[in-house]
Amino acid sequence: MARRVESARGSMPLSELLERKEARAMSSFGVKDLDTMLRFAPRRYTVPAPLRSLHDVQVGEEMSAIVSVVRVKERSMRSRRGSILEVVVSDEVEEITLTFFLAKQHLVEWHRSRLVVGKHLVVRGTVGWNSYSGSPQITHPDYEEYDDTPEGIAHAQRPLPVYPLKQNIAQRTMRAATEQGLEFAGSLAQPVPRSVLSARGLLTLPEAATKVHRPATVQDTREGMAHLVFEEAFVLQAIFAQRRAVDARTPAPALQATGPLQGLFDDRLPFELTAGQLEIGDQIAERVGRDHPTSVLLQGDVGSGKTVIALRAMLRAVDSGHQAVLLAPTEVLAEQHHRTITQLLGDLARAGQLDGAADATRVRLLTGSQRTAERRQTLLDVTSGLAGIVIGTHALLTEGVEFAALGLAVIDEQHRFGVDHRRRLRTKGPSGMSPHVVVMTATPIPRTAALATVGDLDVLTLRESPGLRAGVTTHVVPEQIASWETRMWGRAAEEIAAGRQVFVVCARIDETAPGDGATPHEPPPEPLPPPPDADGGATGTLLEEPRGVLATAERLARRPELAGARIGVLHGRMPAEDKQRAMEDMLAGRIDILVATTVIEVGVDIPNASAMIVLDAERFGVSQLHQLRGRVGRGEHAGIAFLSTRLTPGDAQSRLKQIADAADGFALAEIDLEMRGAGDLVGEEQSGLQRTLKHLDVIRDARIIEQAREDAFAVVAADPDLTAHPDLAGAIENRLRDADPDVERS
């Protein structure tokens, strides 16, 4: 027997509260203490059918009835080991048989001990037909003893919790575990202050837990779950509030200078900045001018001009006597940024050179695969402060990289980086100060999702486009229709004949290699989610292995439509020199078709590229497909993108069609949120907190998120260290540990 504990705490192991069988069942779901178990909500509830007379029920109907046991009969199964237990019950009008097929004798004895002749029961189940006896029966019904009182009738009609199950775990075992746990509900840690619960009209946690696991009505289940949803939102927002409170107490360099680099750069821009770019630029300038660190998310669609905004902010840092760093997720993107920024700055980027401007700075590139001599010179320039702007990959985060006076860090494609990356950048500021941080994304996040996923950042949204690009149209190509596939490659040939270029993207590098062929420099594709009720049929199953870059390049060389086309390849396993050469050849027009992995997903800018073909498109996420199609139509020629799939028509193709028809990244963000949820929307590393969400839904619970944010920020503002709220402090530590053991509270 489990030991009764007089003063159990919520964190006490279930092994000390429950019977061994129940504790092991909960442990199989990772539930090992009382706090976790009473927050382990049922996946659904079954509401019993109204009590009826057995005379009125029909085969195939769900039914509930009050009956008495008339007789019990046991016989052996003919075709396999075990027994059939038949229990005839009656409601004094009609009789029906309850049938149990039981492989073990102890199960027979267990049911016999509960189904004694004369016992009154409430029986629930679906009426079937017993062909052996030619009469109706209920196979493996739910049943329990009946108390003939008004309270007993209400109890018989209560909703029944249905918990997730694993092999050899019975529903009654899970219910028994939570029933035992409810005895200690008063000892649960309660993160949400009672004053907040009262103001929001919510139950206390013990009350809520009882209504979740032992509801009397459907309304009880709603009221109980309301507490768990709010609590989860509240703890998450308290984490964000604490991070902001830490920022408010941390010194940062005030970047307030206005020249000369910024003015010289603006004067030589070959285009006019949009009103949106100027407005957001001013907002960032105001924020980085403060003496405590800025944390800003700059979001805008592909091609909206975020890089120019970031560069103007970096120049403000240099003008203020500090350095700026731009962190990119891949070497290809880092090299692209280095090339773009040095071209935009011209002689302003060539300090110390004969052709450099008088007020110039140095722009340096740092990646993991740089040659030793080049890396050494870059590190010297970074350490000495000669390099005002540094561009690189995760290599910038290593302990060996020391900045002379880092004032601003810009992170591109923030969904590829986590909170821990931002924390490490914070440590590289001068004299104990923290640099300002601006993170950018071309995968816009809807407002309520942003509150729940990047709530420690101020979100600035750039909605308008500079209008310098011709744009792109997107088509879904089901390869089962041969004429469509042929037309797709014919269309690519037409673009090449007109002097333009084509990207072909594959989900793998090598078709014969196991896995997806991704490398540390190249994240794997994120497949579209299956339809909500997919049953494993053709529409939701990936029937064929994805195509790889190397084999695809060979096949394209043999296609008659593409005869004579110059074909190149690009993927993450190539040496850095080969990757750079491939991009330079593409930029110079020496390649007609570049077959690549998602290494080209972000930032690659080839104005002459006008066609994008994504093979096995169902294997890529919504944001990936949008980013990929954003690689074409970036110049004067209109772009065309083909999402090619070998799946049969159905849900997967309809979701691809949704993506193809979406007008911009903001519309796609809503689709992505509905399809995948907030965690996937913001990327794997960034979304550790969201991957552990159990009850909160950022679409359904938008209002609750906003209320929880208001309350949590007020609590943290009054008590930043949560000295008066130890349960909330503990919940925060648990949530951060569950999301990522390496992430620190700050």
Coordinates of N, CA and C in Angstrom, one line a residue, residues 535-692:
D535 N -5.5 9.7 -41.1 CA -5.5 8.3 -40.6 C -4.4 7.4 -41.3
G536 N -3.4 8.1 -41.8 CA -2.3 7.3 -42.4 C -2.5 7.0 -43.8
G537 N -3.6 7.5 -44.4 CA -3.8 7.3 -45.8 C -2.9 8.0 -46.7
A538 N -3.1 7.9 -48.0 CA -2.2 8.5 -49.0 C -2.1 10.0 -48.9
T539 N -3.2 10.6 -48.5 CA -3.1 12.1 -48.5 C -2.2 12.6 -47.4
G540 N -2.0 11.9 -46.3 CA -1.2 12.4 -45.2 C 0.1 11.7 -45.1
T541 N 0.5 10.8 -45.9 CA 1.7 10.0 -45.8 C 2.7 10.3 -46.8
L542 N 4.0 10.5 -46.4 CA 5.0 10.7 -47.4 C 5.4 9.3 -48.0
L543 N 4.9 9.1 -49.2 CA 5.0 7.7 -49.8 C 6.4 7.4 -50.4
E544 N 7.1 8.4 -50.8 CA 8.4 8.2 -51.5 C 9.5 8.9 -50.8
E545 N 10.7 8.4 -50.9 CA 11.8 9.1 -50.3 C 12.1 10.4 -51.0
P546 N 12.5 11.5 -50.3 CA 12.7 12.8 -51.0 C 13.9 12.7 -51.9
R547 N 13.9 13.6 -52.9 CA 15.0 13.6 -53.9 C 16.1 14.5 -53.3
G548 N 17.3 14.1 -53.7 CA 18.5 14.8 -53.3 C 19.1 15.7 -54.3
V549 N 20.0 16.6 -53.8 CA 20.6 17.6 -54.7 C 21.5 16.9 -55.8
L550 N 22.3 16.0 -55.4 CA 23.3 15.4 -56.3 C 22.6 14.6 -57.4
A551 N 21.7 13.7 -57.0 CA 21.0 12.9 -58.0 C 20.1 13.8 -58.9
T552 N 19.5 14.8 -58.3 CA 18.6 15.7 -59.1 C 19.4 16.4 -60.2
A553 N 20.5 16.9 -59.8 CA 21.4 17.6 -60.8 C 21.7 16.7 -62.0
E554 N 22.0 15.5 -61.7 CA 22.3 14.5 -62.8 C 21.0 14.3 -63.6
R555 N 19.9 14.1 -63.0 CA 18.7 13.9 -63.8 C 18.3 15.1 -64.7
L556 N 18.5 16.3 -64.1 CA 18.2 17.5 -64.9 C 19.1 17.6 -66.1
A557 N 20.3 17.2 -66.0 CA 21.2 17.3 -67.1 C 20.8 16.4 -68.3
R558 N 19.9 15.4 -68.0 CA 19.4 14.5 -69.0 C 18.0 14.9 -69.5
R559 N 17.4 15.9 -69.0 CA 16.1 16.3 -69.4 C 16.2 17.0 -70.8
P560 N 15.4 16.7 -71.8 CA 15.6 17.3 -73.1 C 15.2 18.8 -73.0
E561 N 14.3 19.2 -72.1 CA 13.9 20.6 -72.1 C 15.1 21.5 -71.6
L562 N 16.0 20.9 -70.9 CA 17.1 21.7 -70.3 C 18.4 21.4 -70.9
A563 N 18.4 20.9 -72.1 CA 19.6 20.6 -72.9 C 20.5 21.8 -73.0
G564 N 21.7 21.7 -72.6 CA 22.7 22.8 -72.7 C 22.7 23.8 -71.5
A565 N 21.8 23.6 -70.6 CA 21.7 24.4 -69.4 C 23.0 24.2 -68.5
R566 N 23.5 25.2 -68.0 CA 24.7 25.1 -67.1 C 24.1 24.9 -65.6
I567 N 24.4 23.7 -65.1 CA 23.8 23.3 -63.8 C 24.9 23.3 -62.7
G568 N 24.6 23.9 -61.6 CA 25.5 23.9 -60.4 C 24.8 23.4 -59.2
V569 N 25.5 23.0 -58.2 CA 24.9 22.5 -56.9 C 25.5 23.3 -55.7
L570 N 24.7 23.3 -54.7 CA 25.0 24.0 -53.4 C 24.4 23.3 -52.3
H571 N 25.2 22.9 -51.3 CA 24.6 22.3 -50.1 C 25.6 22.5 -48.9
G572 N 25.2 22.2 -47.7 CA 25.9 22.5 -46.5 C 27.2 21.7 -46.3
R573 N 27.3 20.5 -47.0 CA 28.5 19.7 -46.8 C 29.7 20.1 -47.7
M574 N 29.4 21.1 -48.6 CA 30.5 21.5 -49.5 C 31.5 22.4 -48.7
P575 N 32.8 22.3 -49.1 CA 33.8 23.2 -48.4 C 33.3 24.7 -48.6
A576 N 33.7 25.6 -47.7 CA 33.3 27.0 -47.8 C 33.7 27.6 -49.1
E577 N 34.9 27.3 -49.6 CA 35.4 27.9 -50.9 C 34.5 27.5 -52.0
D578 N 34.0 26.2 -52.0 CA 33.2 25.7 -53.1 C 31.8 26.4 -53.0
K579 N 31.3 26.6 -51.8 CA 30.0 27.2 -51.6 C 30.1 28.7 -52.1
Q580 N 31.1 29.3 -51.7 CA 31.3 30.7 -52.1 C 31.4 30.8 -53.7
R581 N 32.2 29.9 -54.2 CA 32.3 29.9 -55.7 C 31.0 29.7 -56.4
A582 N 30.2 28.8 -55.9 CA 28.9 28.5 -56.5 C 28.0 29.7 -56.5
M583 N 28.0 30.4 -55.3 CA 27.2 31.7 -55.2 C 27.7 32.8 -56.2
E584 N 29.1 32.9 -56.3 CA 29.7 33.9 -57.1 C 29.3 33.5 -58.6
D585 N 29.4 32.3 -59.0 CA 29.0 31.9 -60.3 C 27.6 32.2 -60.6
M586 N 26.7 31.9 -59.6 CA 25.3 32.2 -59.8 C 25.1 33.7 -60.0
L587 N 25.7 34.5 -59.1 CA 25.6 35.9 -59.2 C 26.1 36.5 -60.5
A588 N 27.2 35.9 -61.0 CA 27.8 36.4 -62.3 C 27.1 35.9 -63.5
G589 N 26.1 35.0 -63.3 CA 25.4 34.4 -64.5 C 26.1 33.3 -65.2
R590 N 27.1 32.6 -64.5 CA 27.8 31.5 -65.1 C 27.1 30.2 -64.9
I591 N 26.0 30.2 -64.1 CA 25.1 29.1 -63.8 C 23.7 29.4 -64.2
D592 N 23.1 28.5 -64.9 CA 21.7 28.7 -65.3 C 20.7 28.1 -64.2
I593 N 21.1 26.9 -63.7 CA 20.2 26.3 -62.7 C 21.1 25.9 -61.5
L594 N 20.7 26.4 -60.4 CA 21.4 26.0 -59.1 C 20.5 25.1 -58.3
V595 N 21.0 23.8 -58.2 CA 20.2 22.8 -57.4 C 20.8 22.8 -56.0
A596 N 19.9 23.1 -55.0 CA 20.4 23.4 -53.7 C 19.5 22.8 -52.6
T597 N 20.0 22.8 -51.4 CA 19.1 22.5 -50.2 C 18.6 23.8 -49.7
T598 N 18.1 23.7 -48.4 CA 17.5 24.9 -47.8 C 18.6 25.9 -47.4
V599 N 19.9 25.6 -47.7 CA 21.0 26.5 -47.4 C 20.7 27.9 -48.1
I600 N 19.9 27.9 -49.1 CA 19.6 29.2 -49.8 C 18.3 29.8 -49.3
E601 N 17.7 29.2 -48.2 CA 16.4 29.6 -47.8 C 16.3 31.1 -47.5
V602 N 17.3 31.6 -46.8 CA 17.2 33.0 -46.3 C 18.4 33.9 -46.9
G603 N 18.0 35.1 -47.2 CA 19.0 36.1 -47.5 C 19.7 36.1 -48.9
V604 N 19.6 35.0 -49.6 CA 20.3 34.9 -50.9 C 19.7 35.8 -51.9
D605 N 20.5 36.7 -52.5 CA 19.9 37.7 -53.3 C 20.6 37.7 -54.7
I606 N 19.8 37.0 -55.6 CA 20.3 36.9 -57.0 C 19.2 37.6 -57.9
P607 N 19.4 38.9 -58.2 CA 18.3 39.6 -58.9 C 17.9 39.0 -60.2
N608 N 18.8 38.3 -60.9 CA 18.4 37.7 -62.2 C 17.7 36.4 -62.1
A609 N 17.6 35.8 -60.8 CA 16.9 34.5 -60.7 C 15.4 34.8 -60.7
S610 N 14.7 34.1 -61.6 CA 13.3 34.4 -61.8 C 12.4 33.1 -61.6
A611 N 12.9 32.0 -61.4 CA 12.1 30.8 -61.3 C 12.6 29.9 -60.1
M612 N 11.7 29.4 -59.3 CA 12.0 28.6 -58.1 C 11.2 27.3 -58.2
I613 N 11.9 26.2 -58.2 CA 11.2 24.9 -58.2 C 11.5 24.2 -56.9
V614 N 10.5 23.9 -56.1 CA 10.8 23.2 -54.8 C 10.2 21.7 -55.0
L615 N 11.1 20.8 -55.0 CA 10.7 19.4 -55.2 C 10.3 18.8 -53.8
D616 N 9.3 17.9 -53.8 CA 8.8 17.3 -52.5 C 8.4 18.5 -51.6
A617 N 7.6 19.4 -52.1 CA 7.3 20.6 -51.3 C 6.6 20.3 -50.0
E618 N 5.9 19.2 -49.9 CA 5.2 18.9 -48.7 C 6.1 18.6 -47.5
R619 N 7.4 18.5 -47.8 CA 8.4 18.2 -46.8 C 9.0 19.5 -46.2
F620 N 8.5 20.6 -46.6 CA 9.0 21.9 -46.1 C 7.9 22.6 -45.3
G621 N 8.3 23.4 -44.3 CA 7.3 24.2 -43.6 C 6.8 25.4 -44.3
V622 N 5.8 25.9 -43.8 CA 5.1 27.1 -44.4 C 6.1 28.2 -44.5
S623 N 6.8 28.6 -43.4 CA 7.8 29.7 -43.5 C 8.9 29.4 -44.5
Q624 N 9.4 28.1 -44.5 CA 10.4 27.8 -45.4 C 10.0 28.0 -46.9
L625 N 8.8 27.5 -47.2 CA 8.4 27.7 -48.6 C 8.2 29.2 -48.9
H626 N 7.8 30.0 -48.0 CA 7.7 31.4 -48.3 C 9.1 32.0 -48.5
Q627 N 10.0 31.6 -47.6 CA 11.4 32.1 -47.7 C 12.0 31.7 -49.1
L628 N 11.7 30.5 -49.5 CA 12.3 30.0 -50.7 C 11.8 30.7 -51.9
R629 N 10.5 30.9 -52.0 CA 9.9 31.6 -53.1 C 10.3 33.1 -53.1
G630 N 10.7 33.6 -51.9 CA 11.2 34.9 -51.9 C 12.6 35.1 -52.5
R631 N 13.2 34.0 -52.9 CA 14.6 34.1 -53.5 C 14.5 34.5 -55.0
V632 N 13.2 34.5 -55.6 CA 13.1 34.9 -57.0 C 12.2 36.1 -57.1
G633 N 12.2 36.8 -58.2 CA 11.4 38.0 -58.4 C 11.9 39.1 -57.6
R634 N 13.3 39.1 -57.4 CA 13.9 40.2 -56.5 C 14.4 41.3 -57.4
G635 N 14.4 41.2 -58.7 CA 14.9 42.2 -59.6 C 13.8 42.8 -60.4
E636 N 14.1 43.1 -61.7 CA 13.1 43.7 -62.6 C 12.2 42.7 -63.2
H637 N 12.6 41.4 -63.2 CA 11.8 40.4 -63.8 C 10.8 39.7 -62.8
A638 N 9.6 39.5 -63.2 CA 8.6 38.8 -62.3 C 9.1 37.4 -62.0
G639 N 8.9 36.9 -60.8 CA 9.3 35.6 -60.5 C 8.1 34.6 -60.5
I640 N 8.5 33.3 -60.7 CA 7.5 32.2 -60.7 C 8.0 31.1 -59.8
A641 N 7.2 30.6 -58.9 CA 7.6 29.5 -58.0 C 6.7 28.3 -58.2
F642 N 7.3 27.1 -58.2 CA 6.5 25.9 -58.4 C 6.7 25.0 -57.1
L643 N 5.6 24.7 -56.5 CA 5.7 23.8 -55.3 C 5.3 22.4 -55.8
S644 N 6.3 21.6 -56.1 CA 6.1 20.3 -56.8 C 5.9 19.2 -55.7
T645 N 4.9 18.3 -55.9 CA 4.6 17.3 -55.0 C 4.3 16.0 -55.7
R646 N 4.7 14.8 -55.1 CA 4.3 13.5 -55.6 C 3.1 12.9 -54.8
L647 N 2.6 13.7 -53.9 CA 1.5 13.1 -53.1 C 0.2 13.1 -54.0
T648 N -0.7 12.2 -53.6 CA -2.0 12.2 -54.3 C -2.8 13.4 -53.8
P649 N -3.8 13.8 -54.7 CA -4.6 14.9 -54.3 C -5.3 14.7 -52.9
G650 N -5.4 15.7 -52.2 CA -6.0 15.6 -50.8 C -5.6 16.8 -50.0
D651 N -5.5 16.5 -48.6 CA -5.3 17.6 -47.7 C -3.9 18.2 -47.9
A652 N -2.9 17.4 -48.1 CA -1.5 18.0 -48.3 C -1.5 18.9 -49.5
Q653 N -2.1 18.5 -50.6 CA -2.1 19.4 -51.7 C -2.9 20.7 -51.5
S654 N -4.0 20.5 -50.7 CA -4.8 21.7 -50.5 C -4.1 22.7 -49.6
R655 N -3.3 22.2 -48.6 CA -2.5 23.1 -47.8 C -1.4 23.8 -48.6
L656 N -0.8 23.1 -49.6 CA 0.2 23.7 -50.4 C -0.5 24.8 -51.3
K657 N -1.8 24.5 -51.7 CA -2.5 25.5 -52.4 C -2.8 26.8 -51.6
Q658 N -3.1 26.6 -50.3 CA -3.3 27.7 -49.4 C -2.0 28.6 -49.4
I659 N -0.9 27.9 -49.3 CA 0.4 28.7 -49.2 C 0.6 29.4 -50.5
A660 N 0.3 28.7 -51.6 CA 0.5 29.3 -52.9 C -0.3 30.6 -53.1
D661 N -1.5 30.5 -52.6 CA -2.5 31.6 -52.8 C -2.3 32.8 -51.8
A662 N -1.5 32.6 -50.7 CA -1.4 33.6 -49.7 C -0.7 34.8 -50.3
A663 N -1.2 36.0 -50.0 CA -0.6 37.2 -50.6 C 0.7 37.6 -50.1
D664 N 0.9 37.4 -48.8 CA 2.2 37.8 -48.2 C 2.5 37.0 -47.0
G665 N 3.6 37.3 -46.3 CA 4.1 36.6 -45.2 C 3.1 36.8 -44.0
F666 N 2.4 37.9 -43.9 CA 1.5 38.0 -42.8 C 0.3 37.1 -42.9
A667 N -0.2 36.9 -44.1 CA -1.3 35.9 -44.3 C -0.8 34.5 -44.1
L668 N 0.5 34.2 -44.5 CA 1.0 32.9 -44.3 C 1.3 32.7 -42.8
A669 N 1.6 33.7 -42.1 CA 1.8 33.5 -40.6 C 0.6 33.0 -39.9
E670 N -0.6 33.5 -40.3 CA -1.8 33.1 -39.8 C -2.1 31.6 -40.1
I671 N -1.8 31.2 -41.4 CA -1.9 29.8 -41.8 C -1.0 28.9 -41.0
D672 N 0.3 29.4 -40.9 CA 1.3 28.6 -40.2 C 0.9 28.4 -38.7
L673 N 0.3 29.5 -38.1 CA -0.1 29.4 -36.7 C -1.2 28.4 -36.6
E674 N -2.2 28.4 -37.5 CA -3.3 27.4 -37.4 C -2.8 26.0 -37.7
M675 N -1.9 25.8 -38.6 CA -1.4 24.5 -39.0 C -0.5 23.9 -37.9
R676 N 0.4 24.7 -37.4 CA 1.5 24.1 -36.6 C 1.5 24.5 -35.2
G677 N 0.9 25.6 -34.8 CA 0.9 26.1 -33.5 C 2.1 27.1 -33.3
A678 N 2.1 27.8 -32.2 CA 3.1 28.9 -32.0 C 4.5 28.3 -31.9
G679 N 4.7 27.1 -31.3 CA 6.1 26.6 -31.1 C 6.8 26.5 -32.4
D680 N 6.2 25.8 -33.4 CA 6.8 25.6 -34.7 C 7.0 26.9 -35.4
L681 N 6.0 27.8 -35.2 CA 6.0 29.1 -35.9 C 7.3 29.9 -35.6
V682 N 7.8 29.9 -34.4 CA 8.9 30.7 -34.0 C 10.2 29.9 -34.1
G683 N 10.2 28.6 -34.5 CA 11.4 27.9 -34.7 C 11.8 27.1 -33.4
E684 N 12.6 26.0 -33.7 CA 12.8 25.0 -32.6 C 13.5 25.6 -31.4
E685 N 14.6 26.3 -31.6 CA 15.4 26.7 -30.4 C 14.7 27.9 -29.7
Q686 N 14.1 28.8 -30.5 CA 13.4 29.9 -29.8 C 12.2 29.5 -29.1
S687 N 11.6 28.4 -29.5 CA 10.3 28.0 -29.0 C 10.3 27.0 -27.9
G688 N 11.4 26.8 -27.2 CA 11.5 25.8 -26.1 C 10.4 26.0 -25.1
L689 N 10.1 27.2 -24.7 CA 9.0 27.4 -23.8 C 7.6 27.0 -24.3
Q690 N 7.5 27.2 -25.7 CA 6.2 26.9 -26.3 C 6.0 25.4 -26.5
R691 N 7.1 24.7 -26.7 CA 7.0 23.3 -27.0 C 6.5 22.5 -25.7
T692 N 6.7 23.2 -24.6 CA 6.2 22.5 -23.3 C 4.8 23.0 -22.9

